């Protein structure tokens, strides 16, 4: 299965509609994961035109995103891979240990908030932040994540520039 991972789209200030470079990746998705700071549920509705969407609430998300169905944390299985999602994973120091403790059954924790792309394994868990496709902050490019999942494991993980 191909998962496209987004975070921190910050609509409508940063995301007016799906950027063409993001849409290229979404077209091949089996599932879209959004790690929060959507800022308006309209983005989640727009994304469902490409593939099913699962999302968590970010610190800038309002009641409409919660009403759409985004909880604060989420745990799901995709082709046998146990995935947990949260927007803010806290400070960098001790992050993998903290995520292992918070989600003891997860193989992979997807998060956002920092806008800093990351793919790191430690303390028995892999953590993955796709960065932001629209609000790169101090990063050189806007980014999305793509995860290829097969038989309970990530066979390929990429963080791809979209700006």
Short mmCIF file of C-alpha atoms in Angstrom, two decimals:
data_model
loop_
_atom_site.label_atom_id
_atom_site.label_comp_id
_atom_site.label_asym_id
_atom_site.label_seq_id
_atom_site.Cartn_x
_atom_site.Cartn_y
_atom_site.Cartn_z
CA UNK A 1 0.00 0.00 0.00
CA UNK A 2 1.13 3.53 -0.72
CA UNK A 3 0.55 6.10 2.02
CA UNK A 4 0.98 9.81 1.38
CA UNK A 5 1.69 11.71 4.59
CA UNK A 6 0.98 15.42 5.04
CA UNK A 7 1.12 17.83 7.93
CA UNK A 8 0.84 21.53 8.61
CA UNK A 9 -1.00 22.57 5.46
CA UNK A 10 -2.31 25.69 7.25
CA UNK A 11 -5.30 26.49 5.03
CA UNK A 12 -6.44 28.88 3.82
CA UNK A 13 -3.41 31.07 4.59
CA UNK A 14 -0.88 28.65 3.05
CA UNK A 15 -3.05 26.08 1.22
CA UNK A 16 -5.57 27.74 -1.11
CA UNK A 17 -6.17 24.45 -2.91
CA UNK A 18 -4.10 21.33 -3.44
CA UNK A 19 -0.79 22.37 -5.03
CA UNK A 20 -0.13 20.53 -8.33
CA UNK A 21 3.14 19.01 -7.05
CA UNK A 22 1.30 17.57 -4.02
CA UNK A 23 -1.54 16.29 -6.22
CA UNK A 24 1.00 14.31 -8.28
CA UNK A 25 1.82 12.22 -5.20
CA UNK A 26 -1.77 11.97 -4.00
CA UNK A 27 -2.93 10.41 -7.27
CA UNK A 28 -1.10 7.18 -6.46
CA UNK A 29 -2.15 6.98 -2.80
CA UNK A 30 -4.10 4.15 -1.21
CA UNK A 31 -4.42 6.18 2.00
CA UNK A 32 -3.62 9.76 3.03
CA UNK A 33 -2.48 10.54 6.57
CA UNK A 34 -2.63 14.15 7.77
CA UNK A 35 -0.76 14.88 11.02
CA UNK A 36 -2.65 18.05 11.93
CA UNK A 37 -2.77 21.80 11.48
CA UNK A 38 -5.10 21.40 8.55
CA UNK A 39 -6.83 24.56 9.88
CA UNK A 40 -10.02 23.95 7.92
CA UNK A 41 -11.91 20.73 7.28
CA UNK A 42 -12.31 21.75 3.63
CA UNK A 43 -8.75 20.51 3.05
CA UNK A 44 -9.66 17.05 4.36
CA UNK A 45 -12.73 16.98 2.12
CA UNK A 46 -10.55 18.00 -0.84
CA UNK A 47 -8.06 15.23 -0.06
CA UNK A 48 -10.77 12.55 -0.03
CA UNK A 49 -11.09 13.05 -3.80
CA UNK A 50 -7.71 11.29 -4.06
CA UNK A 51 -7.92 8.54 -1.42
CA UNK A 52 -9.35 7.80 2.02
CA UNK A 53 -8.03 10.23 4.66
CA UNK A 54 -7.17 9.78 8.32
CA UNK A 55 -6.17 12.86 10.29
CA UNK A 56 -5.42 14.09 13.80
CA UNK A 57 -6.04 17.49 15.33
CA UNK A 58 -3.27 20.07 15.41
CA UNK A 59 -2.94 23.02 17.74
CA UNK A 60 -4.36 25.34 15.04
CA UNK A 61 -7.32 23.14 14.14
CA UNK A 62 -10.81 24.19 15.11
CA UNK A 63 -14.12 22.51 15.82
CA UNK A 64 -14.81 21.90 12.11
CA UNK A 65 -11.75 19.63 11.86
CA UNK A 66 -12.85 17.76 14.99
CA UNK A 67 -16.39 17.49 13.59
CA UNK A 68 -14.92 16.04 10.38
CA UNK A 69 -13.63 13.20 12.57
CA UNK A 70 -10.05 14.09 13.49
CA UNK A 71 -9.18 13.05 17.07
CA UNK A 72 -6.16 14.24 19.09
CA UNK A 73 -4.41 10.91 18.59
CA UNK A 74 -5.13 7.98 16.35
CA UNK A 75 -3.99 4.38 16.14
CA UNK A 76 -4.63 2.25 13.06
CA UNK A 77 -3.30 -0.76 11.19
CA UNK A 78 -2.36 -0.61 7.54
CA UNK A 79 -1.45 -3.90 5.88
CA UNK A 80 -0.33 -5.20 9.28
CA UNK A 81 1.74 -2.10 10.19
CA UNK A 82 0.67 -0.55 13.50
CA UNK A 83 0.63 3.23 13.05
CA UNK A 84 0.01 5.91 15.66
CA UNK A 85 -0.55 9.58 14.85
CA UNK A 86 -0.20 12.73 16.94
CA UNK A 87 0.39 16.34 15.93
CA UNK A 88 2.98 17.46 18.49
CA UNK A 89 5.50 14.87 19.65
CA UNK A 90 7.21 17.32 22.03
CA UNK A 91 10.82 18.40 22.25
CA UNK A 92 13.48 16.67 20.18
CA UNK A 93 15.37 15.32 23.19
CA UNK A 94 13.95 11.91 24.12
CA UNK A 95 11.37 11.92 21.33
CA UNK A 96 11.65 8.25 20.30
CA UNK A 97 11.51 7.03 23.91
CA UNK A 98 8.53 9.32 24.60
CA UNK A 99 6.67 8.08 21.52
CA UNK A 100 7.41 4.45 22.40
CA UNK A 101 5.96 5.07 25.87
CA UNK A 102 2.93 6.99 24.54
CA UNK A 103 2.14 4.39 21.85
CA UNK A 104 3.61 1.07 23.11
CA UNK A 105 1.97 -1.00 20.36
CA UNK A 106 3.03 1.19 17.43
CA UNK A 107 5.62 0.28 14.83
CA UNK A 108 5.49 3.79 13.36
CA UNK A 109 4.47 7.17 14.82
CA UNK A 110 3.50 9.90 12.35
CA UNK A 111 3.62 13.46 13.65
CA UNK A 112 3.94 17.06 12.51
CA UNK A 113 4.02 20.47 14.24
CA UNK A 114 7.71 21.33 13.78
CA UNK A 115 7.53 21.56 9.96
CA UNK A 116 10.90 19.75 10.01
CA UNK A 117 10.95 16.55 7.92
CA UNK A 118 12.23 13.56 9.85
CA UNK A 119 12.52 9.80 9.53
CA UNK A 120 14.19 8.32 12.59
CA UNK A 121 14.25 4.98 14.37
CA UNK A 122 15.13 4.51 18.03
CA UNK A 123 13.85 2.90 21.22
CA UNK A 124 12.01 0.28 19.17
CA UNK A 125 9.87 2.71 17.17
CA UNK A 126 10.15 4.58 13.89
CA UNK A 127 8.99 8.20 13.90
CA UNK A 128 8.10 10.08 10.73
CA UNK A 129 7.37 13.76 10.14
CA UNK A 130 6.63 14.71 6.52
CA UNK A 131 7.35 18.41 7.09
CA UNK A 132 4.93 20.86 5.47
CA UNK A 133 4.11 21.15 1.77
CA UNK A 134 3.08 24.80 2.10
CA UNK A 135 4.83 26.38 5.10
CA UNK A 136 8.48 25.36 4.94
CA UNK A 137 9.62 27.82 7.61
CA UNK A 138 13.38 27.29 7.94
CA UNK A 139 13.47 24.30 5.59
CA UNK A 140 14.82 24.60 2.03
CA UNK A 141 11.71 23.08 0.42
CA UNK A 142 8.10 22.25 1.18
CA UNK A 143 7.75 18.47 1.56
CA UNK A 144 5.40 15.49 1.72
CA UNK A 145 6.06 11.95 2.86
CA UNK A 146 5.44 8.75 0.95
CA UNK A 147 5.46 5.37 2.71
CA UNK A 148 5.24 2.05 0.90
CA UNK A 149 3.88 -0.55 3.31
CA UNK A 150 3.85 -4.29 2.76
CA UNK A 151 3.25 -7.21 5.13
CA UNK A 152 3.44 -5.14 8.32
CA UNK A 153 6.54 -3.14 7.50
CA UNK A 154 7.64 0.02 5.76
CA UNK A 155 9.51 -1.16 2.66
CA UNK A 156 10.33 2.38 1.52
CA UNK A 157 9.99 5.80 3.13
CA UNK A 158 10.63 9.03 1.26
CA UNK A 159 10.38 12.69 2.10
CA UNK A 160 9.90 14.48 -1.20
CA UNK A 161 10.20 18.16 -2.12
CA UNK A 162 7.07 19.75 -3.58
CA UNK A 163 8.22 23.37 -3.87
#
